[in-house]
CSV table of C-alpha atoms in Angstrom, one decimal:
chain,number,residue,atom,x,y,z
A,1,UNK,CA,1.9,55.7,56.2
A,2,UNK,CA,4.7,53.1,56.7
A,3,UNK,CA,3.6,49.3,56.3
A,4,UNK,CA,4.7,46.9,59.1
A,5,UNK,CA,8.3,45.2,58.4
A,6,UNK,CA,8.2,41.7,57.2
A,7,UNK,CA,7.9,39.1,59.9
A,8,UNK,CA,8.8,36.2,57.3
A,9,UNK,CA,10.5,35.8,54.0
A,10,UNK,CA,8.2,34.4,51.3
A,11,UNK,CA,9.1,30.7,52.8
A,12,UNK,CA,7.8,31.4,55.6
A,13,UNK,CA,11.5,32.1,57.6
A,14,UNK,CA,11.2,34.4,60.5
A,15,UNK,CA,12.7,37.5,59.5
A,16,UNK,CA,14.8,39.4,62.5
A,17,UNK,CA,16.0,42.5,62.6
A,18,UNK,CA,19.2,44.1,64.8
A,19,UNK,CA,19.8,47.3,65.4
A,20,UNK,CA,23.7,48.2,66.0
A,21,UNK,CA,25.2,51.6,67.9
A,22,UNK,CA,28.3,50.1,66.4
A,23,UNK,CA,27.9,50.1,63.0
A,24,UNK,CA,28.0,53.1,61.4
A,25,UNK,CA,27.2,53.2,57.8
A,26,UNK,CA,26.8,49.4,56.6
A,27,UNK,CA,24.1,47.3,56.6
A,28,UNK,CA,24.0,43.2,56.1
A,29,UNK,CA,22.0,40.2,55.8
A,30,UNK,CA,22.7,36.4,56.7
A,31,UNK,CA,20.8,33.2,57.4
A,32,UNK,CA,21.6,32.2,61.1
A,33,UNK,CA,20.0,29.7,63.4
A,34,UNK,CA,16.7,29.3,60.6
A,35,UNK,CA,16.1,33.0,60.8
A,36,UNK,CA,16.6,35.5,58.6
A,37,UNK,CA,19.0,38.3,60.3
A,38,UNK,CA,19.1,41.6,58.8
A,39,UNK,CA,21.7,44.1,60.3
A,40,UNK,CA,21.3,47.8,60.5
A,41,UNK,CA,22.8,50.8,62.2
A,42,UNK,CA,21.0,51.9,65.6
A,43,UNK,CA,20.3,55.6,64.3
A,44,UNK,CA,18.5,54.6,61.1
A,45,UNK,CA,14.9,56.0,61.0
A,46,UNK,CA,12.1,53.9,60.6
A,47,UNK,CA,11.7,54.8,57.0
A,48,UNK,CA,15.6,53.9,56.6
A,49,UNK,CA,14.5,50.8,58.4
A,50,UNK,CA,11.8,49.8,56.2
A,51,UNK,CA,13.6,51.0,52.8
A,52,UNK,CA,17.0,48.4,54.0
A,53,UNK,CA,15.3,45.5,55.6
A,54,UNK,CA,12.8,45.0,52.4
A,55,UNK,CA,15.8,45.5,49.8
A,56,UNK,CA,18.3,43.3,52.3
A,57,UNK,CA,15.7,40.5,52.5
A,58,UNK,CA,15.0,40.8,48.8
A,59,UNK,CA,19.3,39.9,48.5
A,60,UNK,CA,18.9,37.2,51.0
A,61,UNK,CA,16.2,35.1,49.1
A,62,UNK,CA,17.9,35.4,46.5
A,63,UNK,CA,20.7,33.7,48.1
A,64,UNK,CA,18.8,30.3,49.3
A,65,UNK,CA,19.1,29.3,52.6
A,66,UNK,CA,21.0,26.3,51.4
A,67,UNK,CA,23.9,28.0,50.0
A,68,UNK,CA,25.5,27.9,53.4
A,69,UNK,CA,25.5,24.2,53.5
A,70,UNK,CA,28.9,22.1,54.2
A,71,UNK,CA,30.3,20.9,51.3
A,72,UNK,CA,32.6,18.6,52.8
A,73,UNK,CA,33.3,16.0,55.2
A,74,UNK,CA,35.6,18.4,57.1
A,75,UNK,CA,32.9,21.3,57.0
A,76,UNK,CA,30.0,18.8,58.6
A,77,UNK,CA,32.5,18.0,61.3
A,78,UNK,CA,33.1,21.5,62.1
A,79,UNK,CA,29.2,22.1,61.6
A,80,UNK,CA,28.2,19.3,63.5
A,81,UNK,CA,30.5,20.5,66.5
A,82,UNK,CA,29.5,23.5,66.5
A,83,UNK,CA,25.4,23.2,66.8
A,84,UNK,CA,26.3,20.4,69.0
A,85,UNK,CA,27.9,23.4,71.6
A,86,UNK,CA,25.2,25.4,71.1
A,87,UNK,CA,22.1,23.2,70.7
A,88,UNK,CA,23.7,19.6,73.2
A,89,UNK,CA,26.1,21.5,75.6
A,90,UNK,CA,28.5,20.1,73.6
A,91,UNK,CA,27.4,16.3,74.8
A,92,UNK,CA,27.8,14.9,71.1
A,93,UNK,CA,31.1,14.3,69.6
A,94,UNK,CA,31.0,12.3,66.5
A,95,UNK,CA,33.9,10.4,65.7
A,96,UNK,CA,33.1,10.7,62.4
A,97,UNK,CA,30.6,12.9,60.3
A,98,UNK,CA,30.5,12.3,56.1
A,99,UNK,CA,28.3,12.5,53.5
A,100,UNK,CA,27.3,9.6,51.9
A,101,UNK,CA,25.2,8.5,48.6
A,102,UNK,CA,23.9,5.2,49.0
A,103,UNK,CA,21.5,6.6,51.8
A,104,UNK,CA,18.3,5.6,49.5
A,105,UNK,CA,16.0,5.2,52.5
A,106,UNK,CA,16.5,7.7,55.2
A,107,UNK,CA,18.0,11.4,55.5
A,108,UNK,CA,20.8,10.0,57.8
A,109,UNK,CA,21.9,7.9,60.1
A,110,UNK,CA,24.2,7.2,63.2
A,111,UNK,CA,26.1,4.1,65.0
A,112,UNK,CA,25.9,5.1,68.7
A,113,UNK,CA,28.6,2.4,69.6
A,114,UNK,CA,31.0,3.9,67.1
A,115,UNK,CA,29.7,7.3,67.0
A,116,UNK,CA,30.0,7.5,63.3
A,117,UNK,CA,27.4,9.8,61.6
A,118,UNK,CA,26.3,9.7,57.9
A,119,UNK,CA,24.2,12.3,56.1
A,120,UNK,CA,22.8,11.8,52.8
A,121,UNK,CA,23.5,13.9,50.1
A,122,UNK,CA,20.1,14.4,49.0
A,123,UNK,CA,20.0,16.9,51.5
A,124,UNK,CA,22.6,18.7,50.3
A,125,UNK,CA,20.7,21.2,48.2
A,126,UNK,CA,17.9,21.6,51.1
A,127,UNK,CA,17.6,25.3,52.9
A,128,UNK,CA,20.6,25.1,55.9
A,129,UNK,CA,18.0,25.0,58.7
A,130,UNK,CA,16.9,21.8,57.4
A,131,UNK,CA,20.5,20.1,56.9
A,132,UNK,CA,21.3,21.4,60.6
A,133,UNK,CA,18.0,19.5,62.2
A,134,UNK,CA,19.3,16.7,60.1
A,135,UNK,CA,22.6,16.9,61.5
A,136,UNK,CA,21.3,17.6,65.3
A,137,UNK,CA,19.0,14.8,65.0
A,138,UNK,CA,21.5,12.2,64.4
A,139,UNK,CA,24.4,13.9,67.1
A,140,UNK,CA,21.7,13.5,69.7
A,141,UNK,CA,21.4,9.8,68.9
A,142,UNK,CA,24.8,9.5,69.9
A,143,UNK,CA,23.3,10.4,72.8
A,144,UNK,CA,20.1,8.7,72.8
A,145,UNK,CA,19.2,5.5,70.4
A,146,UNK,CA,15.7,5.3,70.7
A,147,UNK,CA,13.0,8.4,70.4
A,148,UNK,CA,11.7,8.8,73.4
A,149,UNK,CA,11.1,11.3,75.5
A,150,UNK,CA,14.8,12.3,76.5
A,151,UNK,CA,15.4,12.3,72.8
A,152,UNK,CA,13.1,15.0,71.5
A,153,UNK,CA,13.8,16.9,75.1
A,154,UNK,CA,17.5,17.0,73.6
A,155,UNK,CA,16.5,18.6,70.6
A,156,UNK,CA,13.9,21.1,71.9
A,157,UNK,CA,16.5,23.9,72.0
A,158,UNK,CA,16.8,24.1,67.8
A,159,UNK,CA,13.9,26.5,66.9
A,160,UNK,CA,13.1,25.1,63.4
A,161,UNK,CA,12.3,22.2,64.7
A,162,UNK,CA,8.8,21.3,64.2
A,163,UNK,CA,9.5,23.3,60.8
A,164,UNK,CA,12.4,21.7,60.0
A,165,UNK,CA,10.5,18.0,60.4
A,166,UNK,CA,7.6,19.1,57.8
A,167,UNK,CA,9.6,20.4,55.4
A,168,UNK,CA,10.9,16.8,55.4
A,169,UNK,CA,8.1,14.9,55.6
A,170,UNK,CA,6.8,17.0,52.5
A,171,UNK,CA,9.9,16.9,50.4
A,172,UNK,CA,9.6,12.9,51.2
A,173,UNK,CA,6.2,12.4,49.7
A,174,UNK,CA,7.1,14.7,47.1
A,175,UNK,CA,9.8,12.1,46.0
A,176,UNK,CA,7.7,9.6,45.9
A,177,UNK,CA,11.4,7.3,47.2
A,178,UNK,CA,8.4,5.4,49.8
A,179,UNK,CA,9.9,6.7,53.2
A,180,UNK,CA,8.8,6.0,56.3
A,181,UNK,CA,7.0,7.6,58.9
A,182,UNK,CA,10.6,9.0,59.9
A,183,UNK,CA,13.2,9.3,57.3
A,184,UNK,CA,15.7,9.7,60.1
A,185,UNK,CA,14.8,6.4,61.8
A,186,UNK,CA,17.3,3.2,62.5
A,187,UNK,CA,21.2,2.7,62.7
A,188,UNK,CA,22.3,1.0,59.6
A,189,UNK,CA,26.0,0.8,60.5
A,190,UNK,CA,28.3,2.7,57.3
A,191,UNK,CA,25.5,3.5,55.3
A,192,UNK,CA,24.6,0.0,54.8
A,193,UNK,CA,20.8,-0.6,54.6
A,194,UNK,CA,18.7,-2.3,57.8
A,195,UNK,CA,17.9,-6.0,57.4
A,196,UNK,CA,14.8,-6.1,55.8
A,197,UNK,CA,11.4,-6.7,58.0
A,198,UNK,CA,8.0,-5.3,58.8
A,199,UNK,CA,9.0,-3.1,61.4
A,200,UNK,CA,12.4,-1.4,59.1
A,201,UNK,CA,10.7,2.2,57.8
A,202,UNK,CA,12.7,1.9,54.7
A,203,UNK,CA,10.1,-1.5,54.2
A,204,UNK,CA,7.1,0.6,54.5
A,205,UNK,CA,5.0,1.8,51.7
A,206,UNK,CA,4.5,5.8,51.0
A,207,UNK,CA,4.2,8.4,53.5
A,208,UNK,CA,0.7,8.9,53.7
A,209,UNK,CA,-0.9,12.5,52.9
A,210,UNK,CA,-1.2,14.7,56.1
């Protein structure tokens, strides 16, 4: 009797699969939008099904999600326009997107006036759903400073959201670096860090256990 197919890799990444007339005789795998996509021709039988989505996903994870991060300034420009088309209509246009290193205190940052973006490298090795809510999160402060409601209305599209901001907060406390409540909080312009004062997150002492 044939098992049910895997809803989620081992991480927890919803696992779809896509049935093609099209495609004939080959059979793929890729990480898209925080799922797992598996690709397989439409007249497979469900025991071809199961036998090529459990070896596929087996190639996936080995391939983490993160391996499809940009590398380059030029790559998180063309990244960063793109989920901004699909996720912001398009709304959010950086005038400049780069990675930085001296980012000690949040996972990015953004200077709506200038709408200059900067993304910290520490992220860099994260799973790619993660870098792209990183990377949605600061385009739609170019759209909206604070965190209010319109904010996290802009953002309700992406749908690793809510995933997306506990696998920070975790990998935050697991640092131990003494973020704040939200890594991604305040505008230091160019990477520069906030004046110091109570109410700056980088200030605050450890994220608390949840």
């Amino acid at each position: 009797m044939l098992g049910a197919l895997p809803s989620t890799t081992r991480d927890g990444v919803p696992v779809v699969v896509k049935r093609s007339h099209r495609r004939r005789r080959t059979v793929s795998a890729a990480w898209r939008d925080g799922t797992a996509v598996i690709s397989i021709p439409g007249h497979f039988t469900r025991t071809q099904e199961q036998l090529w989505v459990r070896r596929m996903l087996e190639k996936l994870q080995a391939r983490p999600a993160g391996a499809g991060a940009p590398r380059s300034d030029e790559e998180l420009l063309r990244r960063s326009l793109d989920l901004s088309r699909r996720f912001l209509g398009g709304q959010a246009r950086p005038a400049s997107i780069r990675w930085v290193s001296n980012q000690n205190g949040r996972w990015g940052s953004a200077t709506p006036a200038r709408g200059t973006i900067r993304i910290s490298d520490k992220i860099g090795g994260m799973p790619a759903w993660v870098v792209d809510y990183v990377i949605l999160h600061e385009l739609a402060h170019l759209l909206e400073a604070g965190h209010g409601p319109r904010f996290w209305q802009l953002l309700a599209g992406y749908p690793q959201l809510e995933r997306a901001k506990a696998f920070l907060e975790g990998a935050a406390y697991a640092m131990g670096r003494g973020l704040g409540d939200d890594p991604l909080d305040g505008d230091p312009d160019d990477g520069e860090p906030a004046e110091p004062g109570a109410g700056d997150p980088a200030n605050r002492g450890p994220v608390p256990a949840r």
